[in-house]
């Protein structure tokens, strides 16, 4: 037995490599992100989410015919089985992320491939879950608002259809394209906490629904996917750009953190935030509400001195303002992240399954040893 004090701990698994990957590459010092070798900047400017789903799942950018094929598969899986719609109704008072997690889990009860962990089955199930997630979120949001759920519209792309099912109106093309870009930017990000958790589930040979349910559960925490919602609450609390510097100073002085800043891997600006900043600015102007951008920009200016310590904007800093300006309620923000991330989790699970090893680390025990057992009637 190794003595507890001699064990080298890697708390938080910081800087620990657990495997090799061909899914995405992150250089946290340079602020570089590649999906399957392609720079996120090229993908964000030129590709649709449907192309990214294909790229992550099949490893290459699709031809036109391949894109049409996956687009058709996604559209064919948008509708929910009645059992799952019923689960959404029964759980409607829960947080949208809890409903999404529960409904994804419930989808396993109607999936004919549920026990099949072959590559082909994981691909098919990943596409089905990617397609169903926006319907779950929009259906739940409408039920909560006392409105009738809207059937998916096969004329619209994945992102535009989500906005349509949420509002009941065909979205402005620029709104649909912004939503699409947001999904592209959230689609994959290496072995973050939720992808790691999804891989742990997959490493036990649990099925994809288990792994994605796990991913959604882990994404919910404010240190991971919950930050966009917290950023919006922060912007509301600040109220106007003039108050931002004082807010930042007071918060940091009292030992608090500024949400939307800092990242375990990026020690410079998150490359995804660069796109969202510009989108938030333009969207605010187009919608006649430039105040949210102004408040966040003022927070960003106040945080500038912290950049040298590597505390920089992350993907969640601007995304909340974009969702808000698109008319999406704050408690749905994190679900948008989850909807975008399903292809990434699926790609990670496929990779885990291809070269599986049970993910099972160790804990260094430091409690008492060999205590004499005291029967219950003699315990004081
Ligand atoms: N505001 C102020 N200080 C921050 C900070 C933030 N958002 N993020 C990190 N720091 C500081 C910590 O206080 C700590 O300072 P110290 O060394 O003086 O104690 C240092 O930076 C390192 O923080 P640590 O928590 O060890 O880094 P991490 O890699 O474990 O944390 C996050 C990463 C994301 C959990 C962290 O940056 C955070 O809480 N950010 C806010 C929430 C958020 O935006 N999450 C979304 C991530 S995509």
GROMACS .gro file of C-alpha atoms and ligand atoms in nm:
model
  428
    1UNK     CA    1   0.000   0.000   0.000
    2UNK     CA    2   0.134   0.348  -0.090
    3UNK     CA    3   0.143   0.579   0.215
    4UNK     CA    4  -0.123   0.850   0.182
    5UNK     CA    5   0.124   1.139   0.212
    6UNK     CA    6   0.346   0.995  -0.067
    7UNK     CA    7   0.058   0.980  -0.317
    8UNK     CA    8   0.075   1.252  -0.580
    9UNK     CA    9  -0.273   1.399  -0.606
   10UNK     CA   10  -0.416   1.560  -0.919
   11UNK     CA   11  -0.707   1.742  -0.755
   12UNK     CA   12  -0.967   1.849  -1.008
   13UNK     CA   13  -0.772   1.638  -1.264
   14UNK     CA   14  -0.611   1.969  -1.361
   15UNK     CA   15  -0.364   1.919  -1.652
   16UNK     CA   16  -0.421   1.540  -1.649
   17UNK     CA   17  -0.450   1.375  -1.992
   18UNK     CA   18  -0.677   1.070  -1.975
   19UNK     CA   19  -0.667   0.959  -2.340
   20UNK     CA   20  -0.603   1.065  -2.699
   21UNK     CA   21  -0.871   1.231  -2.913
   22UNK     CA   22  -0.938   1.325  -3.274
   23UNK     CA   23  -1.256   1.518  -3.189
   24UNK     CA   24  -1.134   1.864  -3.088
   25UNK     CA   25  -0.810   2.048  -3.008
   26UNK     CA   26  -0.782   2.334  -2.758
   27UNK     CA   27  -0.477   2.554  -2.705
   28UNK     CA   28  -0.570   2.751  -2.394
   29UNK     CA   29  -0.267   2.984  -2.413
   30UNK     CA   30  -0.318   3.078  -2.779
   31UNK     CA   31  -0.700   3.077  -2.757
   32UNK     CA   32  -0.728   2.823  -3.037
   33UNK     CA   33  -1.010   2.573  -3.086
   34UNK     CA   34  -1.038   2.316  -3.366
   35UNK     CA   35  -1.323   2.073  -3.433
   36UNK     CA   36  -1.183   1.769  -3.618
   37UNK     CA   37  -0.892   1.988  -3.733
   38UNK     CA   38  -1.100   2.285  -3.854
   39UNK     CA   39  -1.061   2.625  -3.688
   40UNK     CA   40  -1.369   2.736  -3.494
   41UNK     CA   41  -1.347   3.079  -3.661
   42UNK     CA   42  -1.391   2.924  -4.010
   43UNK     CA   43  -1.670   2.698  -3.888
   44UNK     CA   44  -1.855   2.976  -3.703
   45UNK     CA   45  -1.846   3.203  -4.009
   46UNK     CA   46  -1.919   2.945  -4.278
   47UNK     CA   47  -2.088   2.628  -4.148
   48UNK     CA   48  -2.437   2.550  -4.027
   49UNK     CA   49  -2.502   2.345  -3.714
   50UNK     CA   50  -2.616   2.054  -3.933
   51UNK     CA   51  -2.271   2.053  -4.100
   52UNK     CA   52  -2.107   2.053  -3.756
   53UNK     CA   53  -2.320   1.759  -3.644
   54UNK     CA   54  -2.194   1.567  -3.949
   55UNK     CA   55  -1.834   1.682  -3.894
   56UNK     CA   56  -1.829   1.576  -3.528
   57UNK     CA   57  -2.004   1.244  -3.581
   58UNK     CA   58  -1.836   1.133  -3.906
   59UNK     CA   59  -1.503   1.315  -3.874
   60UNK     CA   60  -1.515   1.502  -4.207
   61UNK     CA   61  -1.709   1.797  -4.347
   62UNK     CA   62  -2.010   1.669  -4.544
   63UNK     CA   63  -2.060   1.690  -4.918
   64UNK     CA   64  -2.388   1.849  -5.027
   65UNK     CA   65  -2.549   1.504  -5.056
   66UNK     CA   66  -2.423   1.398  -4.711
   67UNK     CA   67  -2.551   1.723  -4.563
   68UNK     CA   68  -2.895   1.670  -4.720
   69UNK     CA   69  -2.896   1.318  -4.579
   70UNK     CA   70  -2.818   1.421  -4.219
   71UNK     CA   71  -3.053   1.717  -4.245
   72UNK     CA   72  -3.332   1.476  -4.344
   73UNK     CA   73  -3.245   1.242  -4.055
   74UNK     CA   74  -3.250   1.530  -3.805
   75UNK     CA   75  -3.583   1.659  -3.937
   76UNK     CA   76  -3.735   1.309  -3.922
   77UNK     CA   77  -3.650   1.280  -3.551
   78UNK     CA   78  -3.779   1.616  -3.429
   79UNK     CA   79  -4.120   1.493  -3.313
   80UNK     CA   80  -4.148   1.348  -2.963
   81UNK     CA   81  -4.316   1.018  -2.881
   82UNK     CA   82  -4.643   1.082  -2.688
   83UNK     CA   83  -4.497   0.913  -2.376
   84UNK     CA   84  -4.218   1.172  -2.366
   85UNK     CA   85  -4.459   1.465  -2.420
   86UNK     CA   86  -4.652   1.326  -2.124
   87UNK     CA   87  -4.336   1.316  -1.909
   88UNK     CA   88  -4.277   1.683  -1.994
   89UNK     CA   89  -4.631   1.769  -1.882
   90UNK     CA   90  -4.594   1.573  -1.558
   91UNK     CA   91  -4.259   1.738  -1.471
   92UNK     CA   92  -4.346   2.086  -1.603
   93UNK     CA   93  -4.285   2.264  -1.271
   94UNK     CA   94  -3.917   2.165  -1.264
   95UNK     CA   95  -3.629   2.377  -1.403
   96UNK     CA   96  -3.610   2.340  -1.785
   97UNK     CA   97  -3.272   2.170  -1.755
   98UNK     CA   98  -3.418   1.908  -1.519
   99UNK     CA   99  -3.705   1.853  -1.763
  100UNK     CA  100  -3.458   1.820  -2.054
  101UNK     CA  101  -3.254   1.565  -1.856
  102UNK     CA  102  -3.564   1.369  -1.758
  103UNK     CA  103  -3.713   1.373  -2.109
  104UNK     CA  104  -3.384   1.257  -2.265
  105UNK     CA  105  -3.377   0.975  -2.016
  106UNK     CA  106  -3.744   0.898  -2.097
  107UNK     CA  107  -3.660   0.882  -2.470
  108UNK     CA  108  -3.466   0.564  -2.391
  109UNK     CA  109  -3.796   0.389  -2.323
  110UNK     CA  110  -3.906   0.431  -2.685
  111UNK     CA  111  -3.570   0.382  -2.860
  112UNK     CA  112  -3.552   0.055  -3.050
  113UNK     CA  113  -3.167   0.052  -3.044
  114UNK     CA  114  -3.130   0.123  -2.676
  115UNK     CA  115  -2.900  -0.170  -2.588
  116UNK     CA  116  -2.696  -0.150  -2.908
  117UNK     CA  117  -2.362   0.023  -2.842
  118UNK     CA  118  -2.221  -0.030  -3.192
  119UNK     CA  119  -2.078   0.274  -3.371
  120UNK     CA  120  -2.374   0.280  -3.614
  121UNK     CA  121  -2.627   0.268  -3.330
  122UNK     CA  122  -2.450   0.546  -3.135
  123UNK     CA  123  -2.453   0.761  -3.451
  124UNK     CA  124  -2.824   0.703  -3.508
  125UNK     CA  125  -2.911   0.766  -3.144
  126UNK     CA  126  -2.691   1.079  -3.132
  127UNK     CA  127  -2.873   1.224  -3.432
  128UNK     CA  128  -3.212   1.139  -3.280
  129UNK     CA  129  -3.125   1.299  -2.945
  130UNK     CA  130  -2.979   1.608  -3.115
  131UNK     CA  131  -3.303   1.645  -3.313
  132UNK     CA  132  -3.538   1.585  -3.019
  133UNK     CA  133  -3.373   1.816  -2.763
  134UNK     CA  134  -3.505   2.148  -2.909
  135UNK     CA  135  -3.856   2.001  -2.926
  136UNK     CA  136  -3.834   1.900  -2.558
  137UNK     CA  137  -3.717   2.246  -2.451
  138UNK     CA  138  -3.968   2.439  -2.667
  139UNK     CA  139  -4.258   2.209  -2.571
  140UNK     CA  140  -4.184   2.255  -2.202
  141UNK     CA  141  -4.146   2.633  -2.236
  142UNK     CA  142  -4.484   2.662  -2.410
  143UNK     CA  143  -4.661   2.438  -2.159
  144UNK     CA  144  -4.520   2.654  -1.876
  145UNK     CA  145  -4.642   2.968  -2.054
  146UNK     CA  146  -4.991   2.814  -2.082
  147UNK     CA  147  -4.959   2.782  -2.462
  148UNK     CA  148  -5.010   2.488  -2.695
  149UNK     CA  149  -4.682   2.324  -2.810
  150UNK     CA  150  -4.591   2.401  -3.173
  151UNK     CA  151  -4.519   2.113  -3.414
  152UNK     CA  152  -4.170   2.119  -3.572
  153UNK     CA  153  -4.152   2.294  -3.911
  154UNK     CA  154  -3.966   2.083  -4.172
  155UNK     CA  155  -3.909   2.395  -4.386
  156UNK     CA  156  -3.677   2.539  -4.122
  157UNK     CA  157  -3.322   2.445  -4.023
  158UNK     CA  158  -3.238   2.308  -3.678
  159UNK     CA  159  -3.183   2.650  -3.513
  160UNK     CA  160  -3.465   2.836  -3.690
  161UNK     CA  161  -3.705   2.555  -3.606
  162UNK     CA  162  -3.614   2.580  -3.236
  163UNK     CA  163  -3.700   2.952  -3.235
  164UNK     CA  164  -4.019   2.876  -3.431
  165UNK     CA  165  -4.131   2.604  -3.188
  166UNK     CA  166  -4.060   2.840  -2.899
  167UNK     CA  167  -4.244   3.148  -3.027
  168UNK     CA  168  -4.484   3.002  -3.286
  169UNK     CA  169  -4.348   3.258  -3.540
  170UNK     CA  170  -4.107   3.192  -3.828
  171UNK     CA  171  -3.793   3.375  -3.703
  172UNK     CA  172  -3.616   3.663  -3.875
  173UNK     CA  173  -3.339   3.498  -4.088
  174UNK     CA  174  -3.067   3.687  -3.894
  175UNK     CA  175  -3.210   3.561  -3.562
  176UNK     CA  176  -3.210   3.204  -3.695
  177UNK     CA  177  -2.857   3.242  -3.822
  178UNK     CA  178  -2.736   3.378  -3.484
  179UNK     CA  179  -2.899   3.086  -3.302
  180UNK     CA  180  -2.735   2.853  -3.552
  181UNK     CA  181  -2.392   3.008  -3.492
  182UNK     CA  182  -2.443   2.980  -3.117
  183UNK     CA  183  -2.512   2.606  -3.154
  184UNK     CA  184  -2.199   2.573  -3.372
  185UNK     CA  185  -1.987   2.745  -3.104
  186UNK     CA  186  -2.122   2.521  -2.825
  187UNK     CA  187  -2.106   2.189  -3.014
  188UNK     CA  188  -1.784   2.041  -2.873
  189UNK     CA  189  -1.512   2.128  -2.625
  190UNK     CA  190  -1.287   1.838  -2.539
  191UNK     CA  191  -1.290   1.670  -2.201
  192UNK     CA  192  -1.477   1.934  -2.004
  193UNK     CA  193  -1.670   1.822  -1.693
  194UNK     CA  194  -1.987   1.711  -1.878
  195UNK     CA  195  -1.798   1.531  -2.158
  196UNK     CA  196  -1.581   1.360  -1.897
  197UNK     CA  197  -1.894   1.252  -1.708
  198UNK     CA  198  -2.050   1.126  -2.034
  199UNK     CA  199  -1.729   0.929  -2.103
  200UNK     CA  200  -1.735   0.780  -1.752
  201UNK     CA  201  -2.090   0.657  -1.820
  202UNK     CA  202  -1.982   0.520  -2.161
  203UNK     CA  203  -1.675   0.353  -2.005
  204UNK     CA  204  -1.907   0.127  -1.804
  205UNK     CA  205  -2.072   0.030  -2.137
  206UNK     CA  206  -2.388   0.213  -2.037
  207UNK     CA  207  -2.582   0.326  -2.347
  208UNK     CA  208  -2.578   0.668  -2.517
  209UNK     CA  209  -2.900   0.785  -2.347
  210UNK     CA  210  -2.731   0.725  -2.008
  211UNK     CA  211  -2.421   0.915  -2.121
  212UNK     CA  212  -2.617   1.214  -2.260
  213UNK     CA  213  -2.843   1.224  -1.953
  214UNK     CA  214  -2.524   1.235  -1.743
  215UNK     CA  215  -2.379   1.510  -1.963
  216UNK     CA  216  -2.693   1.724  -1.921
  217UNK     CA  217  -2.688   1.667  -1.543
  218UNK     CA  218  -2.326   1.776  -1.510
  219UNK     CA  219  -2.361   2.074  -1.745
  220UNK     CA  220  -2.624   2.225  -1.515
  221UNK     CA  221  -2.378   2.348  -1.251
  222UNK     CA  222  -2.296   2.721  -1.251
  223UNK     CA  223  -1.922   2.650  -1.278
  224UNK     CA  224  -1.989   2.484  -1.616
  225UNK     CA  225  -2.297   2.561  -1.828
  226UNK     CA  226  -2.497   2.769  -1.584
  227UNK     CA  227  -2.285   3.079  -1.630
  228UNK     CA  228  -2.484   3.241  -1.918
  229UNK     CA  229  -2.789   3.261  -1.692
  230UNK     CA  230  -2.579   3.406  -1.408
  231UNK     CA  231  -2.425   3.664  -1.645
  232UNK     CA  232  -2.772   3.787  -1.742
  233UNK     CA  233  -2.872   3.814  -1.374
  234UNK     CA  234  -2.548   4.007  -1.313
  235UNK     CA  235  -2.623   4.246  -1.604
  236UNK     CA  236  -2.975   4.304  -1.464
  237UNK     CA  237  -2.834   4.371  -1.117
  238UNK     CA  238  -2.577   4.619  -1.255
  239UNK     CA  239  -2.859   4.799  -1.437
  240UNK     CA  240  -2.649   5.044  -1.640
  241UNK     CA  241  -2.297   5.066  -1.781
  242UNK     CA  242  -2.191   5.340  -1.533
  243UNK     CA  243  -2.241   5.102  -1.240
  244UNK     CA  244  -2.030   4.820  -1.386
  245UNK     CA  245  -1.682   4.919  -1.258
  246UNK     CA  246  -1.805   4.965  -0.899
  247UNK     CA  247  -1.995   4.634  -0.916
  248UNK     CA  248  -1.683   4.448  -1.034
  249UNK     CA  249  -1.462   4.606  -0.766
  250UNK     CA  250  -1.708   4.534  -0.485
  251UNK     CA  251  -1.763   4.178  -0.595
  252UNK     CA  252  -1.394   4.096  -0.625
  253UNK     CA  253  -1.312   4.276  -0.300
  254UNK     CA  254  -1.563   4.059  -0.116
  255UNK     CA  255  -1.401   3.744  -0.260
  256UNK     CA  256  -1.671   3.687  -0.524
  257UNK     CA  257  -1.618   3.594  -0.888
  258UNK     CA  258  -1.731   3.766  -1.205
  259UNK     CA  259  -1.939   3.515  -1.397
  260UNK     CA  260  -1.854   3.469  -1.765
  261UNK     CA  261  -1.484   3.512  -1.680
  262UNK     CA  262  -1.218   3.250  -1.618
  263UNK     CA  263  -1.175   2.905  -1.764
  264UNK     CA  264  -0.990   2.592  -1.662
  265UNK     CA  265  -0.817   2.569  -2.002
  266UNK     CA  266  -0.826   2.915  -2.166
  267UNK     CA  267  -0.585   3.161  -2.013
  268UNK     CA  268  -0.665   3.416  -2.283
  269UNK     CA  269  -0.997   3.518  -2.440
  270UNK     CA  270  -1.207   3.218  -2.531
  271UNK     CA  271  -1.212   3.217  -2.916
  272UNK     CA  272  -1.588   3.148  -2.908
  273UNK     CA  273  -1.649   3.469  -2.711
  274UNK     CA  274  -1.495   3.676  -2.993
  275UNK     CA  275  -1.785   3.587  -3.226
  276UNK     CA  276  -2.052   3.623  -2.964
  277UNK     CA  277  -1.930   3.969  -2.859
  278UNK     CA  278  -1.974   4.108  -3.209
  279UNK     CA  279  -2.308   3.927  -3.249
  280UNK     CA  280  -2.437   4.065  -2.917
  281UNK     CA  281  -2.341   4.419  -3.024
  282UNK     CA  282  -2.511   4.396  -3.365
  283UNK     CA  283  -2.819   4.218  -3.232
  284UNK     CA  284  -2.863   4.479  -2.954
  285UNK     CA  285  -2.856   4.757  -3.212
  286UNK     CA  286  -3.098   4.576  -3.447
  287UNK     CA  287  -3.345   4.507  -3.163
  288UNK     CA  288  -3.317   4.863  -3.026
  289UNK     CA  289  -3.164   4.744  -2.697
  290UNK     CA  290  -2.794   4.835  -2.697
  291UNK     CA  291  -2.791   4.861  -2.314
  292UNK     CA  292  -2.705   4.495  -2.249
  293UNK     CA  293  -2.399   4.510  -2.471
  294UNK     CA  294  -2.297   4.839  -2.306
  295UNK     CA  295  -2.324   4.690  -1.955
  296UNK     CA  296  -2.126   4.378  -2.048
  297UNK     CA  297  -1.863   4.581  -2.233
  298UNK     CA  298  -1.822   4.797  -1.922
  299UNK     CA  299  -1.780   4.480  -1.707
  300UNK     CA  300  -1.526   4.355  -1.958
  301UNK     CA  301  -1.332   4.686  -1.939
  302UNK     CA  302  -1.332   4.667  -1.559
  303UNK     CA  303  -1.197   4.309  -1.577
  304UNK     CA  304  -0.909   4.404  -1.811
  305UNK     CA  305  -0.642   4.410  -1.535
  306UNK     CA  306  -0.725   4.043  -1.459
  307UNK     CA  307  -0.640   3.931  -1.812
  308UNK     CA  308  -0.270   3.913  -1.719
  309UNK     CA  309  -0.366   3.653  -1.454
  310UNK     CA  310  -0.542   3.457  -1.730
  311UNK     CA  311  -0.894   3.550  -1.614
  312UNK     CA  312  -1.058   3.637  -1.945
  313UNK     CA  313  -1.402   3.623  -2.109
  314UNK     CA  314  -1.542   3.278  -2.166
  315UNK     CA  315  -1.812   3.154  -2.405
  316UNK     CA  316  -2.090   3.232  -2.158
  317UNK     CA  317  -2.011   3.600  -2.114
  318UNK     CA  318  -2.195   3.724  -2.424
  319UNK     CA  319  -2.430   3.437  -2.500
  320UNK     CA  320  -2.683   3.529  -2.228
  321UNK     CA  321  -2.734   3.876  -2.379
  322UNK     CA  322  -2.789   3.718  -2.722
  323UNK     CA  323  -3.051   3.473  -2.592
  324UNK     CA  324  -3.225   3.753  -2.401
  325UNK     CA  325  -3.239   3.970  -2.713
  326UNK     CA  326  -3.379   3.672  -2.907
  327UNK     CA  327  -3.667   3.664  -2.657
  328UNK     CA  328  -3.554   3.349  -2.477
  329UNK     CA  329  -3.629   3.338  -2.101
  330UNK     CA  330  -3.327   3.323  -1.872
  331UNK     CA  331  -3.402   2.978  -1.734
  332UNK     CA  332  -3.374   2.829  -2.085
  333UNK     CA  333  -3.020   2.957  -2.146
  334UNK     CA  334  -2.845   2.650  -2.015
  335UNK     CA  335  -3.069   2.421  -2.221
  336UNK     CA  336  -2.945   2.597  -2.535
  337UNK     CA  337  -2.591   2.506  -2.437
  338UNK     CA  338  -2.703   2.145  -2.383
  339UNK     CA  339  -2.888   2.130  -2.718
  340UNK     CA  340  -2.574   2.246  -2.897
  341UNK     CA  341  -2.345   2.008  -2.707
  342UNK     CA  342  -2.523   1.677  -2.778
  343UNK     CA  343  -2.318   1.607  -3.098
  344UNK     CA  344  -1.995   1.673  -2.905
  345UNK     CA  345  -2.093   1.439  -2.621
  346UNK     CA  346  -2.193   1.177  -2.878
  347UNK     CA  347  -1.858   1.206  -3.058
  348UNK     CA  348  -1.677   1.170  -2.724
  349UNK     CA  349  -1.882   0.862  -2.636
  350UNK     CA  350  -1.806   0.706  -2.977
  351UNK     CA  351  -1.436   0.765  -2.922
  352UNK     CA  352  -1.455   0.615  -2.572
  353UNK     CA  353  -1.640   0.311  -2.706
  354UNK     CA  354  -1.387   0.257  -2.988
  355UNK     CA  355  -1.100   0.212  -2.743
  356UNK     CA  356  -1.279   0.158  -2.417
  357UNK     CA  357  -1.122   0.140  -2.075
  358UNK     CA  358  -1.318   0.172  -1.752
  359UNK     CA  359  -1.262   0.523  -1.613
  360UNK     CA  360  -1.192   0.455  -1.249
  361UNK     CA  361  -0.942   0.678  -1.065
  362UNK     CA  362  -0.831   0.647  -0.701
  363UNK     CA  363  -0.882   0.847  -0.382
  364UNK     CA  364  -0.611   0.876  -0.118
  365UNK     CA  365  -0.771   0.767   0.209
  366UNK     CA  366  -0.686   0.984   0.509
  367UNK     CA  367  -0.947   0.877   0.766
  368UNK     CA  368  -0.899   0.661   1.076
  369UNK     CA  369  -0.790   0.298   1.036
  370UNK     CA  370  -0.892  -0.026   1.205
  371UNK     CA  371  -1.131   0.124   1.463
  372UNK     CA  372  -1.280  -0.122   1.714
  373UNK     CA  373  -1.642  -0.192   1.613
  374UNK     CA  374  -1.895  -0.070   1.877
  375UNK     CA  375  -2.239  -0.239   1.878
  376UNK     CA  376  -2.528   0.013   1.846
  377UNK     CA  377  -2.653  -0.033   2.201
  378UNK     CA  378  -2.309   0.063   2.336
  379UNK     CA  379  -2.265   0.379   2.124
  380UNK     CA  380  -2.286   0.699   2.332
  381LIG     N1  381  -1.368   3.606  -1.133
  381LIG     C1  382  -1.269   3.639  -1.047
  381LIG     N2  383  -1.165   3.559  -1.019
  381LIG     C2  384  -1.159   3.443  -1.079
  381LIG     C3  385  -1.257   3.401  -1.172
  381LIG     C4  386  -1.365   3.488  -1.198
  381LIG     N3  387  -1.461   3.456  -1.282
  381LIG     N4  388  -1.225   3.279  -1.220
  381LIG     C5  389  -1.111   3.243  -1.158
  381LIG     N5  390  -1.072   3.341  -1.073
  381LIG     C6  391  -0.952   3.339  -0.988
  381LIG     C7  392  -0.979   3.257  -0.862
  381LIG     O1  393  -1.033   3.335  -0.758
  381LIG     C8  394  -0.842   3.204  -0.832
  381LIG     O2  395  -0.770   3.306  -0.771
  381LIG     P1  396  -0.663   3.273  -0.653
  381LIG     O3  397  -0.557   3.189  -0.722
  381LIG     O4  398  -0.616   3.406  -0.609
  381LIG     O5  399  -0.737   3.195  -0.550
  381LIG     C9  400  -0.779   3.183  -0.971
  381LIG     O6  401  -0.849   3.271  -1.058
  381LIG    C10  402  -0.793   3.040  -1.022
  381LIG     O7  403  -0.929   2.998  -1.003
  381LIG     P2  404  -0.973   2.847  -1.001
  381LIG     O8  405  -1.113   2.836  -0.947
  381LIG     O9  406  -0.865   2.765  -0.934
  381LIG    O10  407  -0.971   2.814  -1.154
  381LIG     P3  408  -1.045   2.694  -1.221
  381LIG    O11  409  -0.971   2.665  -1.345
  381LIG    O12  410  -1.068   2.583  -1.128
  381LIG    O13  411  -1.189   2.761  -1.250
  381LIG    C11  412  -1.390   2.834  -1.343
  381LIG    C12  413  -1.251   2.775  -1.371
  381LIG    C13  414  -1.466   2.840  -1.476
  381LIG    C14  415  -1.466   2.742  -1.246
  381LIG    C15  416  -1.377   2.973  -1.282
  381LIG    O14  417  -1.302   3.055  -1.367
  381LIG    C16  418  -1.512   3.037  -1.249
  381LIG    O15  419  -1.568   3.011  -1.142
  381LIG     N6  420  -1.563   3.124  -1.341
  381LIG    C17  421  -1.692   3.186  -1.323
  381LIG    C18  422  -1.804   3.092  -1.369
  381LIG    C19  423  -1.806   3.076  -1.522
  381LIG    O16  424  -1.802   3.174  -1.595
  381LIG     N7  425  -1.816   2.951  -1.566
  381LIG    C20  426  -1.829   2.917  -1.709
  381LIG    C21  427  -1.706   2.849  -1.759
  381LIG     S1  428  -1.717   2.821  -1.933
   0.00000   0.00000   0.00000
